[in-house]
């Protein structure tokens, strides 16, 4: 039972363009959503998060959008840079991570940004 | 501030053996979670420890166990290894009740079972 799904295993975009990574979830109890970036041979690195009381959160080039009714979130990277090439994981939790929330991860989307 | 450290980084074992992996969280972090990453299944939650108590558990067989010490360091043990246990095992720590709302991951231990 995959509660968090990233249906695109890979995405290729041109440098300078927008990258849009999508994530769907099925559990309506999820209230916190996070995006992580992972390079080979390293652990995931936190990028950005959003709670269910918001529909948008921005941090520099990264923006996460949440559509609760559709149980869908997306990560926008603008402009995309070659250094953004990595695997991106979407994760969800029913409680705040720092209060014992358990993260459920999607399968990941491998982003490749071409110069 | 030092990040999450995991030892060893690489491990090769044979079927039927057991293995113990170690994780040292970021100083001041009291919650430690373990995840298994495989190509087909992504990152799957194993268990979480807080103040030496297992607080959350994922859907893994009893061969997978863990513990946390009073200094918040954690160990994970897998007994009777199977080929399918070959994976990257990631440890993550978080600061219960405060700090940023995220878990910080270590580099992982790559376990290969032959």
PDB file of C-alpha atoms in Angstrom:
ATOM      1  CA  UNK A   1       0.000   0.000   0.000  1.00  0.00           C
ATOM      2  CA  UNK A   2       1.891   3.024  -1.326  1.00  0.00           C
ATOM      3  CA  UNK A   3       0.544   5.985   0.620  1.00  0.00           C
ATOM      4  CA  UNK A   4       2.874   8.474  -1.054  1.00  0.00           C
ATOM      5  CA  UNK A   5       3.449   8.201  -4.776  1.00  0.00           C
ATOM      6  CA  UNK A   6       5.814   9.896  -7.163  1.00  0.00           C
ATOM      7  CA  UNK A   7       4.637   8.630 -10.506  1.00  0.00           C
ATOM      8  CA  UNK A   8       7.514   9.991 -12.566  1.00  0.00           C
ATOM      9  CA  UNK A   9      10.714   8.034 -11.947  1.00  0.00           C
ATOM     10  CA  UNK A  10      12.719  10.563 -13.939  1.00  0.00           C
ATOM     11  CA  UNK A  11      12.559  14.081 -15.315  1.00  0.00           C
ATOM     12  CA  UNK A  12      14.909  15.911 -17.640  1.00  0.00           C
ATOM     13  CA  UNK A  13      14.890  19.705 -18.036  1.00  0.00           C
ATOM     14  CA  UNK A  14      17.099  22.322 -19.605  1.00  0.00           C
ATOM     15  CA  UNK A  15      19.208  24.607 -17.424  1.00  0.00           C
ATOM     16  CA  UNK A  16      17.349  27.830 -16.648  1.00  0.00           C
ATOM     17  CA  UNK A  17      13.902  26.289 -17.149  1.00  0.00           C
ATOM     18  CA  UNK A  18      11.401  25.297 -14.499  1.00  0.00           C
ATOM     19  CA  UNK A  19      11.467  21.809 -12.971  1.00  0.00           C
ATOM     20  CA  UNK A  20       8.164  20.540 -11.604  1.00  0.00           C
ATOM     21  CA  UNK A  21       8.178  17.401  -9.482  1.00  0.00           C
ATOM     22  CA  UNK A  22       4.875  15.906  -8.465  1.00  0.00           C
ATOM     23  CA  UNK A  23       3.701  13.836  -5.533  1.00  0.00           C
ATOM     24  CA  UNK A  24       0.328  12.298  -4.642  1.00  0.00           C
ATOM     25  CA  UNK A  25      -0.814  10.870  -1.345  1.00  0.00           C
ATOM     26  CA  UNK A  26      -3.752   8.808  -0.214  1.00  0.00           C
ATOM     27  CA  UNK A  27      -3.840   9.216   3.555  1.00  0.00           C
ATOM     28  CA  UNK A  28      -6.016  12.168   4.578  1.00  0.00           C
ATOM     29  CA  UNK A  29      -4.368  12.134   8.017  1.00  0.00           C
ATOM     30  CA  UNK A  30      -1.132  13.481   6.577  1.00  0.00           C
ATOM     31  CA  UNK A  31      -0.634  17.049   7.711  1.00  0.00           C
ATOM     32  CA  UNK A  32       3.050  17.726   7.020  1.00  0.00           C
ATOM     33  CA  UNK A  33       4.891  17.316   3.790  1.00  0.00           C
ATOM     34  CA  UNK A  34       8.578  17.547   3.069  1.00  0.00           C
ATOM     35  CA  UNK A  35      10.875  17.371   0.085  1.00  0.00           C
ATOM     36  CA  UNK A  36      14.345  15.894   0.276  1.00  0.00           C
ATOM     37  CA  UNK A  37      17.140  15.829  -2.265  1.00  0.00           C
ATOM     38  CA  UNK A  38      19.547  12.906  -2.453  1.00  0.00           C
ATOM     39  CA  UNK A  39      22.881  12.575  -4.212  1.00  0.00           C
ATOM     40  CA  UNK A  40      24.429   9.121  -4.739  1.00  0.00           C
ATOM     41  CA  UNK A  41      26.345   7.809  -1.726  1.00  0.00           C
ATOM     42  CA  UNK A  42      24.865  10.507   0.535  1.00  0.00           C
ATOM     43  CA  UNK A  43      21.869  10.647   2.829  1.00  0.00           C
ATOM     44  CA  UNK A  44      18.814  12.713   1.861  1.00  0.00           C
ATOM     45  CA  UNK A  45      19.070  16.445   2.509  1.00  0.00           C
ATOM     46  CA  UNK A  46      16.040  18.437   3.610  1.00  0.00           C
ATOM     47  CA  UNK A  47      14.887  21.005   1.057  1.00  0.00           C
ATOM     48  CA  UNK A  48      11.547  22.482   2.010  1.00  0.00           C
ATOM     49  CA  UNK A  49       8.379  21.616   3.887  1.00  0.00           C
ATOM     50  CA  UNK A  50       4.748  22.660   4.083  1.00  0.00           C
ATOM     51  CA  UNK A  51       1.975  22.068   6.574  1.00  0.00           C
ATOM     52  CA  UNK A  52      -1.622  21.470   5.630  1.00  0.00           C
ATOM     53  CA  UNK A  53      -2.725  24.921   6.804  1.00  0.00           C
ATOM     54  CA  UNK A  54      -0.830  26.453   3.883  1.00  0.00           C
ATOM     55  CA  UNK A  55      -1.057  25.945   0.153  1.00  0.00           C
ATOM     56  CA  UNK A  56       2.317  27.389  -0.777  1.00  0.00           C
ATOM     57  CA  UNK A  57       5.761  27.763   0.743  1.00  0.00           C
ATOM     58  CA  UNK A  58       8.775  29.373  -0.879  1.00  0.00           C
ATOM     59  CA  UNK A  59      12.475  29.217  -0.172  1.00  0.00           C
ATOM     60  CA  UNK A  60      14.662  30.832  -2.761  1.00  0.00           C
ATOM     61  CA  UNK A  61      14.431  28.913  -6.012  1.00  0.00           C
ATOM     62  CA  UNK A  62      12.232  26.237  -4.424  1.00  0.00           C
ATOM     63  CA  UNK A  63       8.473  26.480  -4.023  1.00  0.00           C
ATOM     64  CA  UNK A  64       6.159  23.759  -2.777  1.00  0.00           C
ATOM     65  CA  UNK A  65       2.453  23.823  -3.588  1.00  0.00           C
ATOM     66  CA  UNK A  66      -0.133  21.785  -1.710  1.00  0.00           C
ATOM     67  CA  UNK A  67      -3.610  20.943  -2.970  1.00  0.00           C
ATOM     68  CA  UNK A  68      -5.307  19.150  -0.088  1.00  0.00           C
ATOM     69  CA  UNK A  69      -8.537  18.432  -1.897  1.00  0.00           C
ATOM     70  CA  UNK A  70      -6.629  16.661  -4.654  1.00  0.00           C
ATOM     71  CA  UNK A  71      -4.119  15.152  -2.202  1.00  0.00           C
ATOM     72  CA  UNK A  72      -1.358  16.452  -4.416  1.00  0.00           C
ATOM     73  CA  UNK A  73       1.783  18.449  -3.896  1.00  0.00           C
ATOM     74  CA  UNK A  74       4.440  19.681  -6.231  1.00  0.00           C
ATOM     75  CA  UNK A  75       7.925  21.109  -6.000  1.00  0.00           C
ATOM     76  CA  UNK A  76       8.907  23.870  -8.414  1.00  0.00           C
ATOM     77  CA  UNK A  77      12.548  24.719  -8.997  1.00  0.00           C
ATOM     78  CA  UNK A  78      13.122  27.961 -10.850  1.00  0.00           C
ATOM     79  CA  UNK A  79      15.536  28.410 -12.510  1.00  0.00           C
ATOM     80  CA  UNK A  80      16.892  24.882 -12.668  1.00  0.00           C
ATOM     81  CA  UNK A  81      20.651  24.458 -12.405  1.00  0.00           C
ATOM     82  CA  UNK A  82      22.892  21.480 -13.260  1.00  0.00           C
ATOM     83  CA  UNK A  83      23.719  21.155  -9.543  1.00  0.00           C
ATOM     84  CA  UNK A  84      20.049  20.394  -8.913  1.00  0.00           C
ATOM     85  CA  UNK A  85      20.495  17.035 -10.660  1.00  0.00           C
ATOM     86  CA  UNK A  86      19.662  14.471  -7.960  1.00  0.00           C
ATOM     87  CA  UNK A  87      16.884  12.194  -6.758  1.00  0.00           C
ATOM     88  CA  UNK A  88      14.039  14.088  -5.101  1.00  0.00           C
ATOM     89  CA  UNK A  89      11.881  12.423  -2.489  1.00  0.00           C
ATOM     90  CA  UNK A  90       8.519  13.586  -1.304  1.00  0.00           C
ATOM     91  CA  UNK A  91       7.619  12.604   2.282  1.00  0.00           C
ATOM     92  CA  UNK A  92       4.505  12.946   4.410  1.00  0.00           C
ATOM     93  CA  UNK A  93       3.674  12.676   8.073  1.00  0.00           C
ATOM     94  CA  UNK A  94       0.568  12.838  10.247  1.00  0.00           C
ATOM     95  CA  UNK A  95       2.446  14.722  12.932  1.00  0.00           C
ATOM     96  CA  UNK A  96       5.284  17.193  12.984  1.00  0.00           C
ATOM     97  CA  UNK A  97       8.581  15.389  12.611  1.00  0.00           C
ATOM     98  CA  UNK A  98       9.969  17.020  15.733  1.00  0.00           C
ATOM     99  CA  UNK A  99       7.023  15.648  17.703  1.00  0.00           C
ATOM    100  CA  UNK A 100       7.514  12.067  16.670  1.00  0.00           C
ATOM    101  CA  UNK A 101       5.954  12.088  13.240  1.00  0.00           C
ATOM    102  CA  UNK A 102       6.815   9.111  11.075  1.00  0.00           C
ATOM    103  CA  UNK A 103       7.880  10.016   7.551  1.00  0.00           C
ATOM    104  CA  UNK A 104       6.378   8.065   4.675  1.00  0.00           C
ATOM    105  CA  UNK A 105       8.428   8.518   1.528  1.00  0.00           C
ATOM    106  CA  UNK A 106       7.572   8.336  -2.132  1.00  0.00           C
ATOM    107  CA  UNK A 107       9.676   6.340  -4.557  1.00  0.00           C
ATOM    108  CA  UNK A 108      11.681   9.337  -5.698  1.00  0.00           C
ATOM    109  CA  UNK A 109      12.081  11.205  -8.977  1.00  0.00           C
ATOM    110  CA  UNK A 110      15.483  11.492 -10.587  1.00  0.00           C
ATOM    111  CA  UNK A 111      15.938  15.004 -11.928  1.00  0.00           C
ATOM    112  CA  UNK A 112      18.516  15.677 -14.608  1.00  0.00           C
ATOM    113  CA  UNK A 113      19.236  19.293 -15.517  1.00  0.00           C
ATOM    114  CA  UNK A 114      21.038  19.606 -18.842  1.00  0.00           C
ATOM    115  CA  UNK A 115      23.432  22.526 -19.419  1.00  0.00           C
TER     116      UNK A 115
ATOM    117  CA  UNK B   1      27.807  21.188  14.641  1.00  0.00           C
ATOM    118  CA  UNK B   2      28.612  17.648  13.522  1.00  0.00           C
ATOM    119  CA  UNK B   3      25.987  15.872  11.452  1.00  0.00           C
ATOM    120  CA  UNK B   4      24.544  12.404  11.810  1.00  0.00           C
ATOM    121  CA  UNK B   5      27.253   9.775  11.581  1.00  0.00           C
ATOM    122  CA  UNK B   6      26.805   6.131  10.689  1.00  0.00           C
ATOM    123  CA  UNK B   7      29.243   3.274  10.957  1.00  0.00           C
ATOM    124  CA  UNK B   8      30.311   1.288   9.126  1.00  0.00           C
ATOM    125  CA  UNK B   9      29.733   2.888   5.733  1.00  0.00           C
ATOM    126  CA  UNK B  10      29.979  -0.399   3.859  1.00  0.00           C
ATOM    127  CA  UNK B  11      29.413  -3.959   4.960  1.00  0.00           C
ATOM    128  CA  UNK B  12      29.426  -7.325   3.216  1.00  0.00           C
ATOM    129  CA  UNK B  13      27.825 -10.307   4.920  1.00  0.00           C
ATOM    130  CA  UNK B  14      26.592 -13.742   3.908  1.00  0.00           C
ATOM    131  CA  UNK B  15      23.133 -15.196   4.247  1.00  0.00           C
ATOM    132  CA  UNK B  16      22.283 -16.344   7.735  1.00  0.00           C
ATOM    133  CA  UNK B  17      24.701 -14.009   9.481  1.00  0.00           C
ATOM    134  CA  UNK B  18      23.666 -11.107  11.642  1.00  0.00           C
ATOM    135  CA  UNK B  19      24.752  -7.504  11.481  1.00  0.00           C
ATOM    136  CA  UNK B  20      24.749  -4.446  13.747  1.00  0.00           C
ATOM    137  CA  UNK B  21      24.754  -0.915  12.404  1.00  0.00           C
ATOM    138  CA  UNK B  22      25.468   2.167  14.469  1.00  0.00           C
ATOM    139  CA  UNK B  23      24.153   5.723  14.346  1.00  0.00           C
ATOM    140  CA  UNK B  24      25.225   8.808  16.286  1.00  0.00           C
ATOM    141  CA  UNK B  25      22.640  11.614  16.067  1.00  0.00           C
ATOM    142  CA  UNK B  26      23.302  15.321  15.980  1.00  0.00           C
ATOM    143  CA  UNK B  27      24.151  16.625  19.434  1.00  0.00           C
ATOM    144  CA  UNK B  28      20.976  17.503  21.287  1.00  0.00           C
ATOM    145  CA  UNK B  29      18.731  15.382  19.082  1.00  0.00           C
ATOM    146  CA  UNK B  30      16.840  12.771  21.051  1.00  0.00           C
ATOM    147  CA  UNK B  31      14.870  11.066  18.312  1.00  0.00           C
ATOM    148  CA  UNK B  32      16.516   8.575  15.960  1.00  0.00           C
ATOM    149  CA  UNK B  33      14.752   6.909  13.041  1.00  0.00           C
ATOM    150  CA  UNK B  34      15.958   4.169  10.737  1.00  0.00           C
ATOM    151  CA  UNK B  35      15.048   3.678   7.084  1.00  0.00           C
ATOM    152  CA  UNK B  36      15.828   1.065   4.469  1.00  0.00           C
ATOM    153  CA  UNK B  37      16.375   2.204   0.911  1.00  0.00           C
ATOM    154  CA  UNK B  38      16.196  -0.251  -1.971  1.00  0.00           C
ATOM    155  CA  UNK B  39      15.869   0.496  -5.694  1.00  0.00           C
ATOM    156  CA  UNK B  40      12.437  -1.057  -5.954  1.00  0.00           C
ATOM    157  CA  UNK B  41      10.875   0.149  -2.688  1.00  0.00           C
ATOM    158  CA  UNK B  42      12.337   3.580  -2.096  1.00  0.00           C
ATOM    159  CA  UNK B  43      12.838   4.654   1.518  1.00  0.00           C
ATOM    160  CA  UNK B  44      10.895   2.573   3.970  1.00  0.00           C
ATOM    161  CA  UNK B  45      10.539   3.373   7.649  1.00  0.00           C
ATOM    162  CA  UNK B  46      11.926   0.747  10.002  1.00  0.00           C
ATOM    163  CA  UNK B  47      11.523   2.227  13.485  1.00  0.00           C
ATOM    164  CA  UNK B  48      12.011   5.294  15.617  1.00  0.00           C
ATOM    165  CA  UNK B  49      13.512   5.630  19.071  1.00  0.00           C
ATOM    166  CA  UNK B  50      13.106   8.416  21.566  1.00  0.00           C
ATOM    167  CA  UNK B  51      14.578   8.435  25.056  1.00  0.00           C
ATOM    168  CA  UNK B  52      15.650   4.796  24.717  1.00  0.00           C
ATOM    169  CA  UNK B  53      12.109   3.674  23.841  1.00  0.00           C
ATOM    170  CA  UNK B  54      10.820   2.470  20.504  1.00  0.00           C
ATOM    171  CA  UNK B  55       8.024   4.866  19.681  1.00  0.00           C
ATOM    172  CA  UNK B  56       7.129   3.960  16.098  1.00  0.00           C
ATOM    173  CA  UNK B  57       7.603   0.819  14.064  1.00  0.00           C
ATOM    174  CA  UNK B  58       7.266   0.062  10.361  1.00  0.00           C
ATOM    175  CA  UNK B  59       6.206  -3.151   8.655  1.00  0.00           C
ATOM    176  CA  UNK B  60       9.380  -5.175   8.876  1.00  0.00           C
ATOM    177  CA  UNK B  61       9.849  -8.692  10.264  1.00  0.00           C
ATOM    178  CA  UNK B  62      11.105  -9.278  13.776  1.00  0.00           C
ATOM    179  CA  UNK B  63      14.595  -9.995  12.399  1.00  0.00           C
ATOM    180  CA  UNK B  64      15.003  -6.231  12.338  1.00  0.00           C
ATOM    181  CA  UNK B  65      15.493  -4.726  15.771  1.00  0.00           C
ATOM    182  CA  UNK B  66      17.069  -1.705  17.319  1.00  0.00           C
ATOM    183  CA  UNK B  67      17.877   0.078  20.502  1.00  0.00           C
ATOM    184  CA  UNK B  68      18.847   3.484  21.741  1.00  0.00           C
ATOM    185  CA  UNK B  69      21.306   4.316  24.459  1.00  0.00           C
ATOM    186  CA  UNK B  70      21.130   7.014  27.111  1.00  0.00           C
ATOM    187  CA  UNK B  71      23.394   9.273  25.001  1.00  0.00           C
ATOM    188  CA  UNK B  72      20.852   8.962  22.131  1.00  0.00           C
ATOM    189  CA  UNK B  73      23.173   6.845  20.009  1.00  0.00           C
ATOM    190  CA  UNK B  74      21.287   4.044  18.310  1.00  0.00           C
ATOM    191  CA  UNK B  75      22.047   0.632  16.918  1.00  0.00           C
ATOM    192  CA  UNK B  76      20.109  -1.457  14.469  1.00  0.00           C
ATOM    193  CA  UNK B  77      20.441  -5.217  14.267  1.00  0.00           C
ATOM    194  CA  UNK B  78      19.398  -7.601  11.524  1.00  0.00           C
ATOM    195  CA  UNK B  79      19.535 -11.302  12.308  1.00  0.00           C
ATOM    196  CA  UNK B  80      19.509 -14.248   9.907  1.00  0.00           C
ATOM    197  CA  UNK B  81      20.338 -12.097   6.921  1.00  0.00           C
ATOM    198  CA  UNK B  82      18.590 -12.720   3.613  1.00  0.00           C
ATOM    199  CA  UNK B  83      19.636 -11.648   0.129  1.00  0.00           C
ATOM    200  CA  UNK B  84      16.745  -9.178   0.080  1.00  0.00           C
ATOM    201  CA  UNK B  85      18.203  -7.316   3.043  1.00  0.00           C
ATOM    202  CA  UNK B  86      20.837  -5.845   0.759  1.00  0.00           C
ATOM    203  CA  UNK B  87      20.105  -2.131   0.905  1.00  0.00           C
ATOM    204  CA  UNK B  88      21.231   1.273   2.046  1.00  0.00           C
ATOM    205  CA  UNK B  89      20.294   1.742   5.694  1.00  0.00           C
ATOM    206  CA  UNK B  90      19.772   5.341   6.674  1.00  0.00           C
ATOM    207  CA  UNK B  91      19.573   6.837  10.104  1.00  0.00           C
ATOM    208  CA  UNK B  92      17.951  10.204  10.772  1.00  0.00           C
ATOM    209  CA  UNK B  93      17.772  12.333  13.889  1.00  0.00           C
ATOM    210  CA  UNK B  94      15.427  15.097  14.933  1.00  0.00           C
ATOM    211  CA  UNK B  95      15.132  17.448  17.869  1.00  0.00           C
ATOM    212  CA  UNK B  96      11.987  16.518  19.687  1.00  0.00           C
ATOM    213  CA  UNK B  97       9.748  19.420  20.603  1.00  0.00           C
ATOM    214  CA  UNK B  98      11.690  22.158  18.917  1.00  0.00           C
ATOM    215  CA  UNK B  99      14.076  23.122  16.206  1.00  0.00           C
ATOM    216  CA  UNK B 100      13.372  22.893  12.533  1.00  0.00           C
ATOM    217  CA  UNK B 101      10.620  20.597  11.447  1.00  0.00           C
ATOM    218  CA  UNK B 102      12.683  17.957   9.749  1.00  0.00           C
ATOM    219  CA  UNK B 103      14.816  14.897  10.153  1.00  0.00           C
ATOM    220  CA  UNK B 104      18.518  15.073   9.381  1.00  0.00           C
ATOM    221  CA  UNK B 105      19.954  12.048   7.646  1.00  0.00           C
ATOM    222  CA  UNK B 106      23.312  10.379   7.898  1.00  0.00           C
ATOM    223  CA  UNK B 107      25.205   9.100   4.846  1.00  0.00           C
ATOM    224  CA  UNK B 108      23.939   5.559   5.324  1.00  0.00           C
ATOM    225  CA  UNK B 109      25.427   2.111   5.628  1.00  0.00           C
ATOM    226  CA  UNK B 110      25.501   0.087   2.410  1.00  0.00           C
ATOM    227  CA  UNK B 111      24.843  -3.552   3.331  1.00  0.00           C
ATOM    228  CA  UNK B 112      25.461  -6.273   0.777  1.00  0.00           C
ATOM    229  CA  UNK B 113      24.309  -9.795   1.562  1.00  0.00           C
ATOM    230  CA  UNK B 114      25.902 -12.563  -0.515  1.00  0.00           C
TER     231      UNK B 114
END
